[in-house]
Amino acid sequence: MRMILVPALCLVLAHPLSAAPRHALLLRDAAVASKAGNHSAALAKLQEAERLRPDYPRIQLNLARTYAALDRVEEALGALERLADMGLQFDLAADPAFAPLKELPDFHDLIDRTTRPVPPLPATDDTAFALTGVTGIIESCLVDPSTLLWYFGDVRNRCIWTRDVSTGTGVLKKFTADEDALDGVFKIALSADRKTLWAATATTSAMNGSDAIDGKRTALVAIDFTTGRIRARYPVPPDGRKHLVGDFVVAPDGTIYATDSLSPVIWRLPPGASALESWLEHDDFLSLQGIAVSPDGRELFVADYANGIWQITGNQATPRRLVPPSTATFFGIDGIYAVPGGLLAIQNGVSPQRVLRIQPAFPGPCETAVVAINRPEMTDLALGAVFNGRLHFVGNSGWALFDPPTATPPPARTVVIYSTAVE
């Protein structure tokens, strides 16, 4: 679930500001000062926020606006150059805050850099197949390694689909039963013994039904992989807060770790347990999304849409942020996957959307490379699955079509499943 949109440079906090990280509080205070015309006060707040989160595009853009308002031209251009170095696209020419820069050649060079189309990477970025006639929000995919049948989680239609290729056309058919009353289906994963299809489910305003309410209910669900019927539900315990379990990972010992996008919690379901338990809660968590585990099970990597990537080593250890190079940002990352040599990350909160390869380092910075970008329909990216040496991930998922949730349902469309090499 997308909690911030970096291109639009808005910020939706996952928990109250009183418990938010320092950089989020500083951004709020800077916005208040700017609105009041106190640009010097806003600058001081933004400079402190930059020291905490230098790769946050919103901070750099607001720094550039504030420097321009203070007639500090070179510093405004410097902040915009940092954005351009990250490979991001913005409509700088349409931003009235940059009127003081419009006659400068360097500003026009930056406009060109931040609007120039990014070429695709055809050697590593391929379309696996397309799904036609889709009416919902396809948030996730997986393939059964034994039968090679594909399955897809649908948030809007509250079900899991399978792709029936027996007729040669690849028709979507429901795998789960309507009478089981699933909520919106986010991440799905198949157990190693192929007996259980795990699903992260939650109520959300984008799903069909009278109970389409953000954060009302969420659970990990165990589904019998033979029958498609629910075997067990593991709901998040009620605590007066909103919750949305949108992603999870199964560790080598069978423990499931799940992220909560609306509250700053990582949940855990040990093998044989009857209920989810709070494993790690931290005030610096803002909008947890994807989660991956190292092959040895000793490290977790968690994508925080409004914070970057957290690395957690050991049992309930203090999380630490991975530091990107100056040519990248770790904001706006949704799915994250452990692969040989590091991580693959689906970054749908920047423009253009992309897949990054990341070699973790601490204290950093990490090494990164863009491995998939700017293919046809490679927008509105969602989650993926690693199979047979490739990351398969969802393009044109449908989230944007139901924003706002009351938008008129669009006609059936095509969803593209992309594939890019793991190494």
Tab-separated table of N, CA, C and O in Angstrom, residues 15-56:
chain	number	residue	atom	x	y	z
A	15	HIS	N	1.665	6.986	11.722
A	15	HIS	CA	1.220	7.068	13.107
A	15	HIS	C	1.278	8.531	13.533
A	15	HIS	O	1.807	9.374	12.811
A	16	PRO	N	0.694	8.885	14.682
A	16	PRO	CA	0.550	10.297	15.034
A	16	PRO	C	1.869	11.049	15.047
A	16	PRO	O	2.924	10.497	15.364
A	17	LEU	N	1.811	12.349	14.719
A	17	LEU	CA	3.028	13.154	14.675
A	17	LEU	C	3.754	13.183	16.005
A	17	LEU	O	4.969	13.316	16.057
A	18	SER	N	3.025	13.042	17.090
A	18	SER	CA	3.676	13.067	18.401
A	18	SER	C	4.657	11.922	18.566
A	18	SER	O	5.579	11.997	19.373
A	19	ALA	N	4.473	10.849	17.784
A	19	ALA	CA	5.371	9.704	17.871
A	19	ALA	C	6.215	9.545	16.621
A	19	ALA	O	6.853	8.526	16.438
A	20	ALA	N	6.189	10.551	15.742
A	20	ALA	CA	6.875	10.438	14.461
A	20	ALA	C	8.370	10.700	14.609
A	20	ALA	O	8.814	11.355	15.552
A	21	PRO	N	9.165	10.213	13.663
A	21	PRO	CA	10.602	10.486	13.691
A	21	PRO	C	10.886	11.979	13.568
A	21	PRO	O	10.066	12.757	13.074
A	22	ARG	N	12.099	12.337	13.972
A	22	ARG	CA	12.486	13.745	14.020
A	22	ARG	C	12.367	14.421	12.662
A	22	ARG	O	11.900	15.550	12.558
A	23	HIS	N	12.784	13.745	11.576
A	23	HIS	CA	12.757	14.411	10.276
A	23	HIS	C	11.331	14.724	9.829
A	23	HIS	O	11.083	15.728	9.166
A	24	ALA	N	10.363	13.870	10.215
A	24	ALA	CA	8.967	14.137	9.860
A	24	ALA	C	8.431	15.348	10.613
A	24	ALA	O	7.691	16.174	10.059
A	25	LEU	N	8.806	15.467	11.879
A	25	LEU	CA	8.387	16.633	12.668
A	25	LEU	C	8.999	17.914	12.099
A	25	LEU	O	8.339	18.957	12.033
A	26	LEU	N	10.256	17.823	11.692
A	26	LEU	CA	10.910	19.001	11.123
A	26	LEU	C	10.262	19.420	9.810
A	26	LEU	O	10.097	20.616	9.539
A	27	LEU	N	9.884	18.455	8.983
A	27	LEU	CA	9.191	18.774	7.741
A	27	LEU	C	7.870	19.475	8.013
A	27	LEU	O	7.515	20.445	7.337
A	28	ARG	N	7.154	18.987	8.996
A	28	ARG	CA	5.885	19.631	9.352
A	28	ARG	C	6.119	21.061	9.819
A	28	ARG	O	5.430	21.995	9.377
A	29	ASP	N	7.099	21.254	10.691
A	29	ASP	CA	7.355	22.594	11.224
A	29	ASP	C	7.843	23.537	10.130
A	29	ASP	O	7.495	24.727	10.121
A	30	ALA	N	8.638	23.004	9.201
A	30	ALA	CA	9.109	23.837	8.094
A	30	ALA	C	7.955	24.282	7.216
A	30	ALA	O	7.922	25.430	6.745
A	31	ALA	N	7.008	23.386	6.985
A	31	ALA	CA	5.847	23.739	6.166
A	31	ALA	C	5.026	24.836	6.834
A	31	ALA	O	4.539	25.764	6.171
A	32	VAL	N	4.882	24.749	8.139
A	32	VAL	CA	4.138	25.776	8.877
A	32	VAL	C	4.853	27.121	8.774
A	32	VAL	O	4.227	28.164	8.533
A	33	ALA	N	6.173	27.110	8.933
A	33	ALA	CA	6.941	28.356	8.858
A	33	ALA	C	6.885	28.954	7.458
A	33	ALA	O	6.734	30.172	7.293
A	34	SER	N	6.993	28.112	6.432
A	34	SER	CA	6.933	28.618	5.058
A	34	SER	C	5.581	29.247	4.767
A	34	SER	O	5.499	30.305	4.124
A	35	LYS	N	4.523	28.608	5.213
A	35	LYS	CA	3.180	29.150	4.984
A	35	LYS	C	3.015	30.501	5.643
A	35	LYS	O	2.305	31.387	5.135
A	36	ALA	N	3.693	30.705	6.774
A	36	ALA	CA	3.628	31.985	7.489
A	36	ALA	C	4.595	33.016	6.914
A	36	ALA	O	4.645	34.153	7.402
A	37	GLY	N	5.368	32.620	5.898
A	37	GLY	CA	6.315	33.538	5.285
A	37	GLY	C	7.636	33.647	6.001
A	37	GLY	O	8.474	34.488	5.642
A	38	ASN	N	7.872	32.788	6.988
A	38	ASN	CA	9.123	32.820	7.753
A	38	ASN	C	10.094	31.818	7.122
A	38	ASN	O	10.311	30.712	7.628
A	39	HIS	N	10.700	32.219	6.017
A	39	HIS	CA	11.547	31.293	5.264
A	39	HIS	C	12.846	30.979	5.985
A	39	HIS	O	13.403	29.882	5.821
A	40	SER	N	13.349	31.895	6.781
A	40	SER	CA	14.580	31.617	7.530
A	40	SER	C	14.352	30.510	8.546
A	40	SER	O	15.190	29.601	8.692
A	41	ALA	N	13.216	30.562	9.234
A	41	ALA	CA	12.896	29.502	10.196
A	41	ALA	C	12.683	28.178	9.474
A	41	ALA	O	13.129	27.119	9.944
A	42	ALA	N	12.008	28.239	8.316
A	42	ALA	CA	11.787	27.015	7.548
A	42	ALA	C	13.110	26.414	7.107
A	42	ALA	O	13.297	25.188	7.164
A	43	LEU	N	14.041	27.264	6.687
A	43	LEU	CA	15.338	26.767	6.230
A	43	LEU	C	16.082	26.050	7.345
A	43	LEU	O	16.678	24.989	7.124
A	44	ALA	N	16.055	26.606	8.529
A	44	ALA	CA	16.750	25.962	9.647
A	44	ALA	C	16.185	24.568	9.908
A	44	ALA	O	16.941	23.611	10.158
A	45	LYS	N	14.861	24.435	9.837
A	45	LYS	CA	14.231	23.131	10.043
A	45	LYS	C	14.623	22.155	8.930
A	45	LYS	O	14.928	20.989	9.179
A	46	LEU	N	14.599	22.632	7.699
A	46	LEU	CA	14.903	21.772	6.571
A	46	LEU	C	16.366	21.341	6.562
A	46	LEU	O	16.696	20.208	6.197
A	47	GLN	N	17.264	22.229	6.961
A	47	GLN	CA	18.672	21.863	7.013
A	47	GLN	C	18.928	20.766	8.049
A	47	GLN	O	19.737	19.861	7.823
A	48	GLU	N	18.221	20.854	9.171
A	48	GLU	CA	18.353	19.795	10.168
A	48	GLU	C	17.761	18.487	9.644
A	48	GLU	O	18.333	17.404	9.846
A	49	ALA	N	16.615	18.587	8.962
A	49	ALA	CA	16.009	17.390	8.387
A	49	ALA	C	16.927	16.758	7.346
A	49	ALA	O	17.033	15.528	7.253
A	50	GLU	N	17.622	17.592	6.567
A	50	GLU	CA	18.541	17.077	5.559
A	50	GLU	C	19.685	16.306	6.200
A	50	GLU	O	20.130	15.275	5.667
A	51	ARG	N	20.161	16.753	7.326
A	51	ARG	CA	21.235	16.028	8.004
A	51	ARG	C	20.764	14.630	8.427
A	51	ARG	O	21.550	13.684	8.465
A	52	LEU	N	19.488	14.503	8.745
A	52	LEU	CA	18.937	13.223	9.173
A	52	LEU	C	18.601	12.311	7.999
A	52	LEU	O	18.818	11.106	8.055
A	53	ARG	N	18.036	12.894	6.924
A	53	ARG	CA	17.588	12.107	5.775
A	53	ARG	C	18.007	12.802	4.479
A	53	ARG	O	17.188	13.367	3.759
A	54	PRO	N	19.292	12.787	4.137
A	54	PRO	CA	19.756	13.531	2.963
A	54	PRO	C	19.210	13.005	1.644
A	54	PRO	O	19.217	13.727	0.647
A	55	ASP	N	18.735	11.752	1.621
A	55	ASP	CA	18.238	11.205	0.347
A	55	ASP	C	16.729	11.324	0.206
A	55	ASP	O	16.144	10.755	-0.723
A	56	TYR	N	16.078	12.086	1.084
A	56	TYR	CA	14.628	12.259	0.981
A	56	TYR	C	14.348	13.323	-0.078
A	56	TYR	O	14.660	14.500	0.115
